[in-house]
Short mmCIF file of C-alpha atoms and ligand atoms in Angstrom, two decimals:
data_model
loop_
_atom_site.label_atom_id
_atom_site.label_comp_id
_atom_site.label_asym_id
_atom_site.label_seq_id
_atom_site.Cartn_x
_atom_site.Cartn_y
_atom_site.Cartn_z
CA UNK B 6 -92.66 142.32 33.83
CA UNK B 7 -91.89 138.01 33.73
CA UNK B 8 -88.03 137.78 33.79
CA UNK B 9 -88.02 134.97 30.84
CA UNK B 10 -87.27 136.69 27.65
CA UNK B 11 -89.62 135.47 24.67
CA UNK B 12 -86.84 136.31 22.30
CA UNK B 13 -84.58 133.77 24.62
CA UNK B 14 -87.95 131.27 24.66
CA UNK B 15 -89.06 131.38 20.85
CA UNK B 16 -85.24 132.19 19.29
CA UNK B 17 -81.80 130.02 18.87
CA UNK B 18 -79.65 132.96 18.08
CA UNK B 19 -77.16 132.20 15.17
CA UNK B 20 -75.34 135.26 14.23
CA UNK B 21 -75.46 139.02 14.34
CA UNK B 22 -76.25 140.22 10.99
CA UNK B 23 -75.91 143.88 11.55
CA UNK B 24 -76.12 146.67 13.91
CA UNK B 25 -76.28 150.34 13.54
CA UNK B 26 -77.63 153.14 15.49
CA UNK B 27 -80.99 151.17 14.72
CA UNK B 28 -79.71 148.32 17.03
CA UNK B 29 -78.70 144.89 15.79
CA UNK B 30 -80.45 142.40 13.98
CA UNK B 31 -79.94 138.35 14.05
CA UNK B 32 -80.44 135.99 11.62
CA UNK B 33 -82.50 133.31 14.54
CA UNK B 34 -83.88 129.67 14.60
CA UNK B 35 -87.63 129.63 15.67
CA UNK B 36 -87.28 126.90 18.05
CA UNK B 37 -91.22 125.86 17.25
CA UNK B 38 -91.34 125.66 13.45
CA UNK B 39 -87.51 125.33 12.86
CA UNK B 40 -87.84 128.36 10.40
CA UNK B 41 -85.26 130.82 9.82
CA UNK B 42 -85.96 134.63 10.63
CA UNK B 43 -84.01 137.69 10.80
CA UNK B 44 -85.03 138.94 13.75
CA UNK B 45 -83.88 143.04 14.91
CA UNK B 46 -83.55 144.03 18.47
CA UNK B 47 -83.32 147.88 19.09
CA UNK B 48 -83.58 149.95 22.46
CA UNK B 49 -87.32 150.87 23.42
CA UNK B 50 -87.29 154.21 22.11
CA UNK B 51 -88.83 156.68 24.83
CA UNK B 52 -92.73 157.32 25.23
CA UNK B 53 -93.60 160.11 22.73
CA UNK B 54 -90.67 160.44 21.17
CA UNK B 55 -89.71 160.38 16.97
CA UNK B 56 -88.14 157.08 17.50
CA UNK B 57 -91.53 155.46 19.21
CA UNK B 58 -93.29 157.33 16.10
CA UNK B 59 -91.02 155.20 13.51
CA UNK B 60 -91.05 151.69 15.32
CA UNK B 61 -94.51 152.11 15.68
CA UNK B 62 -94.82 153.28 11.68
CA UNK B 63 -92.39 150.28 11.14
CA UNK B 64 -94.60 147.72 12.46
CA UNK B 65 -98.18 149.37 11.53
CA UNK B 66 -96.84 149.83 7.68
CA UNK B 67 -95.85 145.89 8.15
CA UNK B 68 -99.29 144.84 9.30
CA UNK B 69 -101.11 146.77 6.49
CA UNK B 70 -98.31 145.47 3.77
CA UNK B 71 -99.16 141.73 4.29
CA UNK B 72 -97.32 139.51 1.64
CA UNK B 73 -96.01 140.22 -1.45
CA UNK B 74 -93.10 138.81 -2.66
CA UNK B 75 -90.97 142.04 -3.11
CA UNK B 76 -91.69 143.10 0.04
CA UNK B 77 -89.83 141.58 3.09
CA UNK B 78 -92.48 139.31 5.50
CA UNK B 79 -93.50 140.78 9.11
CA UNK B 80 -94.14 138.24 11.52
CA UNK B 81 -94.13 139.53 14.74
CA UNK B 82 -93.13 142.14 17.29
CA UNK B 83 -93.05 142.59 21.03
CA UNK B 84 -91.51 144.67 23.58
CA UNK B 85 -89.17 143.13 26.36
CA UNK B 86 -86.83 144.27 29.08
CA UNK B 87 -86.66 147.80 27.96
CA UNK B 88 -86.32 146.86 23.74
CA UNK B 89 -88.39 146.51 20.76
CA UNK B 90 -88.47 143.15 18.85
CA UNK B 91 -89.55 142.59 15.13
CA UNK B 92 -89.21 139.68 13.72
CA UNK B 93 -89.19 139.57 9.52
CA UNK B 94 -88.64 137.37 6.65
CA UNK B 95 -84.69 136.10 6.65
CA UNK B 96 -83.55 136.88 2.91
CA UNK B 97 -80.44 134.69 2.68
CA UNK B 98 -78.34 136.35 -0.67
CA UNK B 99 -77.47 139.84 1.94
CA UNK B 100 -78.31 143.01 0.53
CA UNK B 101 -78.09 144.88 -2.73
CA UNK B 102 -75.43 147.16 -0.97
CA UNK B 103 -73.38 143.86 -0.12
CA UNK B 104 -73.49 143.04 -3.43
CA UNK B 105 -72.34 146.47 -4.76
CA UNK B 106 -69.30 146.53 -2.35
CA UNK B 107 -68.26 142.70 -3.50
CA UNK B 108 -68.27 144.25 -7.32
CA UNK B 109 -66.28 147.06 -5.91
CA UNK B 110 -63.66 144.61 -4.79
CA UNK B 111 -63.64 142.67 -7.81
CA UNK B 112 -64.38 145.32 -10.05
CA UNK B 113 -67.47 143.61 -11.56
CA UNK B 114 -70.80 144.84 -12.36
CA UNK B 115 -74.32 143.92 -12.99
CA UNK B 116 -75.30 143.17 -16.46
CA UNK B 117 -78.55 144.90 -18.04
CA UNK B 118 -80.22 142.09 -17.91
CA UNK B 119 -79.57 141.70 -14.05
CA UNK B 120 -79.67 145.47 -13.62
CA UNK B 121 -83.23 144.93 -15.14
CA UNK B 122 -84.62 142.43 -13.56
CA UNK B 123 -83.54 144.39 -10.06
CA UNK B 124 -85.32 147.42 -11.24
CA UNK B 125 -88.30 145.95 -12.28
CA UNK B 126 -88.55 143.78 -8.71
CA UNK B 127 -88.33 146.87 -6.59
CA UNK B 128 -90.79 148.72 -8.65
CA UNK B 129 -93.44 145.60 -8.20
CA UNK B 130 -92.79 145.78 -4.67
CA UNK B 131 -92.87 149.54 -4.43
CA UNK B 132 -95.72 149.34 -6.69
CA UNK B 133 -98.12 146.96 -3.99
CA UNK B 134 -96.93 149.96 -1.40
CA UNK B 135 -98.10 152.70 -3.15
CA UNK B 136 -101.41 150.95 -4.20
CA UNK B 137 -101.70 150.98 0.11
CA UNK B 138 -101.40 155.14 -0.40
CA UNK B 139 -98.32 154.19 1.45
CA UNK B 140 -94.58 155.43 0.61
CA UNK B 141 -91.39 153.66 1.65
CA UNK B 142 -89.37 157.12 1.78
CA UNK B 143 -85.70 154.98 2.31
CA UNK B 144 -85.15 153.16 -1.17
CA UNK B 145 -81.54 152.12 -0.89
CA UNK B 146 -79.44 149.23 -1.46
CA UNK B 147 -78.87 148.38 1.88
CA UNK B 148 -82.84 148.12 1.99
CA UNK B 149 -83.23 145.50 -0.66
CA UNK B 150 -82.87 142.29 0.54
CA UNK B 151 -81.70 139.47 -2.33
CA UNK B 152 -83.24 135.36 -1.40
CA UNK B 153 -82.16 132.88 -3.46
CA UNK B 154 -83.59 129.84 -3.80
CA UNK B 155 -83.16 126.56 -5.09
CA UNK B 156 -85.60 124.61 -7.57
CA UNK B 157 -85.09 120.64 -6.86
CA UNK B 158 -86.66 118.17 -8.91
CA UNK B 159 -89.93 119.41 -8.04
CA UNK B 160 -91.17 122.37 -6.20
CA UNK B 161 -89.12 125.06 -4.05
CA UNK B 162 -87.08 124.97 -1.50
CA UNK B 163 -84.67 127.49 0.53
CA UNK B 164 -81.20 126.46 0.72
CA UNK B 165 -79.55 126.96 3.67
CA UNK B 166 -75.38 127.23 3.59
CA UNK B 167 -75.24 124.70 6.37
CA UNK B 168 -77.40 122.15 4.92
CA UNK B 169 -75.05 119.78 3.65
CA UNK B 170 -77.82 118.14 1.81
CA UNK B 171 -77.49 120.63 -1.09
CA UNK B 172 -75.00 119.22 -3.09
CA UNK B 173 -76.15 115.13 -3.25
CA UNK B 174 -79.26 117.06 -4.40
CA UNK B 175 -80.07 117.54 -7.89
CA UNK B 176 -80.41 121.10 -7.62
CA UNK B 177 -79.48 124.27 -9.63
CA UNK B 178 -80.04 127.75 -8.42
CA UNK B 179 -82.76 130.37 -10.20
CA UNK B 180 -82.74 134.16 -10.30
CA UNK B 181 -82.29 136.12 -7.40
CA UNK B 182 -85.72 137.39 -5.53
CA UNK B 183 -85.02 141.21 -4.46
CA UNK B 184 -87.24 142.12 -1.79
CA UNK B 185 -87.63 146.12 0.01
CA UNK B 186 -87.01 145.99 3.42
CA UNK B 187 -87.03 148.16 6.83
CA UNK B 188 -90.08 150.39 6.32
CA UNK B 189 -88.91 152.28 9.24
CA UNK B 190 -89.60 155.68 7.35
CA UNK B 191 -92.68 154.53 5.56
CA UNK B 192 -95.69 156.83 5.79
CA UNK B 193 -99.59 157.70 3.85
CA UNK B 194 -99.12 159.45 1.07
CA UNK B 195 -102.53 161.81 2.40
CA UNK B 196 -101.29 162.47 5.75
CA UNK B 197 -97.46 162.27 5.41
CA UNK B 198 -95.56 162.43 8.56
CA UNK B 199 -91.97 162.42 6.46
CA UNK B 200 -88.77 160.97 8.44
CA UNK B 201 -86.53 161.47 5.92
CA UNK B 202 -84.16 158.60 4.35
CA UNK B 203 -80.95 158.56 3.42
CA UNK B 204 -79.35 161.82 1.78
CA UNK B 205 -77.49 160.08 -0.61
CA UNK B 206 -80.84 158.76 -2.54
CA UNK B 207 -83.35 161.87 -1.69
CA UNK B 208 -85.08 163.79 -4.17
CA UNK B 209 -84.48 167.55 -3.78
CA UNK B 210 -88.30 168.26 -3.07
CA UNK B 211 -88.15 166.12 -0.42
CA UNK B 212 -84.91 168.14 1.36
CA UNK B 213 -87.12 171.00 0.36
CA UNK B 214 -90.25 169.61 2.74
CA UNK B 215 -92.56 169.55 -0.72
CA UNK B 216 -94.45 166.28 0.16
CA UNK B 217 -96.98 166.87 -3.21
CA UNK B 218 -95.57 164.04 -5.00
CA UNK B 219 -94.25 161.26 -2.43
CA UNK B 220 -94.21 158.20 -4.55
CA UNK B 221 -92.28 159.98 -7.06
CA UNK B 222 -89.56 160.58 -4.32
CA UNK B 223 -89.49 156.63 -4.29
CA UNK B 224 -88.74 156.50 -8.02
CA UNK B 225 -85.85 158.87 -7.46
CA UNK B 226 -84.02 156.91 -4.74
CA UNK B 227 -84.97 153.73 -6.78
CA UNK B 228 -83.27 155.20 -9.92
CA UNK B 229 -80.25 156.05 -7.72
CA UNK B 230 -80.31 152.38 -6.63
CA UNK B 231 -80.03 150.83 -9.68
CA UNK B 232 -77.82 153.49 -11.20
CA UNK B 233 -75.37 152.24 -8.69
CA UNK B 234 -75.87 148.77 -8.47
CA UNK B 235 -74.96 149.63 -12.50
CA UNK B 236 -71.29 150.80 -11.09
CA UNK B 237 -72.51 154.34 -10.88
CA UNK B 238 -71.19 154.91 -7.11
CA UNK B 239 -69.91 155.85 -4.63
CA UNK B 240 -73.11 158.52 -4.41
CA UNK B 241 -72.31 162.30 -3.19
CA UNK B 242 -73.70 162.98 0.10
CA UNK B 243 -73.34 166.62 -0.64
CA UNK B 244 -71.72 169.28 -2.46
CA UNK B 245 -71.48 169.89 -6.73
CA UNK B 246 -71.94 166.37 -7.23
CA UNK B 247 -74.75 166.17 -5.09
CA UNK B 248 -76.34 169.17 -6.62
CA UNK B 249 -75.70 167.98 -10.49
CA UNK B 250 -78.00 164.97 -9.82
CA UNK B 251 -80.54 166.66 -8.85
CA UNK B 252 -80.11 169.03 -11.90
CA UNK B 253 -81.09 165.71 -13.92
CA UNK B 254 -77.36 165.38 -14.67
CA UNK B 255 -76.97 161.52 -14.45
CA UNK B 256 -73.75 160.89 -16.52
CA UNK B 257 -74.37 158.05 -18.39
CA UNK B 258 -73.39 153.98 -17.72
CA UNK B 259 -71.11 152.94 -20.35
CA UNK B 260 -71.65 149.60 -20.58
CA UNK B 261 -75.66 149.85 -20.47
CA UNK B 262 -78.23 150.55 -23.36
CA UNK B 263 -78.83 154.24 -24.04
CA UNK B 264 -82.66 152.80 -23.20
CA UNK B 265 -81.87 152.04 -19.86
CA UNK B 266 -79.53 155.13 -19.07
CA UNK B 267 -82.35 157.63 -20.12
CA UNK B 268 -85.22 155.72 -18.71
CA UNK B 269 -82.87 156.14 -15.21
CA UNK B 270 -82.54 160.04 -16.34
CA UNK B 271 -86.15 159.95 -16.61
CA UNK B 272 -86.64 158.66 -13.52
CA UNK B 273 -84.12 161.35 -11.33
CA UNK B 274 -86.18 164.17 -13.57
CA UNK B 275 -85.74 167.27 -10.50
CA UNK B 276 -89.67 167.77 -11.73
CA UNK B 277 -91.12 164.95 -9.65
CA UNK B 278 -94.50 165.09 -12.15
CA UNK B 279 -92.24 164.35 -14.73
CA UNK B 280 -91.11 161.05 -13.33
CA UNK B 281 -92.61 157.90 -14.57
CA UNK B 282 -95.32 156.36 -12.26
CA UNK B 283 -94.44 153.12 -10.81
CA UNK B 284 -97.29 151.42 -12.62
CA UNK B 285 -95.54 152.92 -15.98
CA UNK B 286 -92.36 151.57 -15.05
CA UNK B 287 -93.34 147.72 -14.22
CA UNK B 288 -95.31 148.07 -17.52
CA UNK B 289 -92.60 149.57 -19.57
CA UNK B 290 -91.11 148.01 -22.75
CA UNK B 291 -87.44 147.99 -21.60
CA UNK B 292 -88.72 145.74 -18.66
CA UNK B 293 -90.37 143.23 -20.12
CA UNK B 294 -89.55 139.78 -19.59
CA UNK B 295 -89.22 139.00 -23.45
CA UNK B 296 -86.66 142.10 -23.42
CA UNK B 297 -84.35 141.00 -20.64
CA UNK B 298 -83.32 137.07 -21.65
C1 809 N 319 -78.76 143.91 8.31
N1 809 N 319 -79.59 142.87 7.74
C2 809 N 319 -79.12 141.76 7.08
C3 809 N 319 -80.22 140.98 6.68
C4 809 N 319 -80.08 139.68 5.99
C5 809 N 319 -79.83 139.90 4.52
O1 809 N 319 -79.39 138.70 3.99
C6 809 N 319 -81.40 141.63 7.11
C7 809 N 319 -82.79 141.38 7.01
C8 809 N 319 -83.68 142.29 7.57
C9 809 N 319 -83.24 143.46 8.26
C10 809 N 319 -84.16 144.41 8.92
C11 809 N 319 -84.16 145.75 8.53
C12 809 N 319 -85.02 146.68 9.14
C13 809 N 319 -85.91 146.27 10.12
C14 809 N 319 -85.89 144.94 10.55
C15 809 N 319 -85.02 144.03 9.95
CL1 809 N 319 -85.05 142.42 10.51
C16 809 N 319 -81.86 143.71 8.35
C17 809 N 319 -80.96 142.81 7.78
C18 809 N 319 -85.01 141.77 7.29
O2 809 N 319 -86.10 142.28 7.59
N2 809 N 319 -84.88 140.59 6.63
C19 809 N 319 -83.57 140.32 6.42
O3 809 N 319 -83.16 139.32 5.83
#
């Protein structure tokens, strides 16, 4: 194979913005159209095996979930010197897990209002998935990716923290755009091969390999989400606590409405039939925009 990486050709590299097991992912310059992309490099996974199954998943669910605005944009992927390359969307404002640890730190919160908007973001996204007979399986904060952006005079336009240009500008910021990301475990809902996501926001069902109701597993980890983007974390990974949530035991969030704490019980129902629908959800009263000035 050529020697001259495409990644080296197409990318200025400007930071590592994570790494895991996964690999590492950079947020990258495309030297052609001066865009910025996060772009994730991870080790070619071998012939045949689970990992090949997932990056392949990854990149097939990206292709068949085109745009929408909740959902985080797929440009491209390649293989090179022994690693696989996507290249998505950059969402500048981190992820809803960043966010969650900074309120831990300075023991804030999100208000209703916020907590609302957040829920009823990842539910439009989730709902354009499902409508594919797709399922994202691996709802969690550190999968929802927050852009902000700035409205100038007239029309849109990213901001970027290095572009000086920001402040002579007469700009002010507008709500934050929560987008799901890495649909590494996303699968059809008819012919489910389920990788499952992170124990901390799984469904019992799903632990219990009952893949009848898959979107509604989606719901659950999306409840869990907002629950603790609400201040209701650290989540059990195991054990009584684990166990109680699953029960339907959610205790409930002080400083929220008791509309939004049982529509969140609702939602972590252990019945998965009894769990609203996403459709039901971005429809739902408590969402509406009148409801959430
Ligand atoms: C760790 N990390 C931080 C970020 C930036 C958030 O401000 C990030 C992004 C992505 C991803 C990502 C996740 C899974 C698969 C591929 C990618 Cl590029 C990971 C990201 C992604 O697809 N888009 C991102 O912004």
């Amino acid at each position: 194979d050529s020697n001259i990486s495409r990644y080296e050709a197409e990318f200025l590299e400007v930071c590592k913005i994570g790494s895991g097991e996964f690999g590492s992912v950079y947020k990258c310059i495309n030297r052609l159209d001066g865009c910025t992309y996060a772009v994730k490099k991870s080790k070619k996974p071998i012939a045949g095996s689970v990992l090949e199954k997932m990056a392949l998943n990854e990149v097939y669910a990206h292709a068949v979930l085109g745009a929408h605005i909740h959902v985080v944009r797929y440009y491209s992927a390649w293989a090179e010197d022994n690693h696989m390359i996507i290249q998505n969307e950059f969402c500048n404002g981190g992820s809803l897990a960043d966010v969650i640890s900074q309120h831990m730190q300075d023991g804030k919160t999100f208000s209703e209002p916020q907590l609302k908007q957040v829920l009823l973001q990842v539910a439009q996204g989730l709902e354009y998935i499902h409508m594919q007979g797709l399922v994202h399986l691996d709802i969690k904060p550190g999968n929802i990716f927050i852009s902000h952006q700035t409205r100038i005079k007239d029309g849109l336009h990213e901001i970027h923290e290095d572009e000086e240009s920001n402040e002579k500008m007469q700009s002010y910021s507008i709500s934050p755009v929560y987008k799901i990301g890495d649909l590494g475990h996303v699968t059809s809902v008819v012919n489910p091969k389920v990788e499952e996501g992170d124990i901390r926001y799984l469904p019992n069902e799903i632990l219990q390999e009952d893949f009848d109701h898959l979107p509604k597993a989606d719901i659950f980890s999306l409840a869990l989400s907002v629950y603790e983007s609400g201040g209701g974390g650290p989540l059990p990974k195991n054990g009584d606590d684990w166990h109680r949530i699953r029960e339907g035991l959610l205790p409930p969030l002080r400083h929220l409405s008791h509309d939004l704490n049982e529509l969140l019980k609702d939602m972590v129902n252990p019945d998965p039939t009894q769990r609203p629908s996403v459709t039901s959800l971005v429809q739902h009263s408590l969402l509406c925009p009148q409801s959430n000035v």
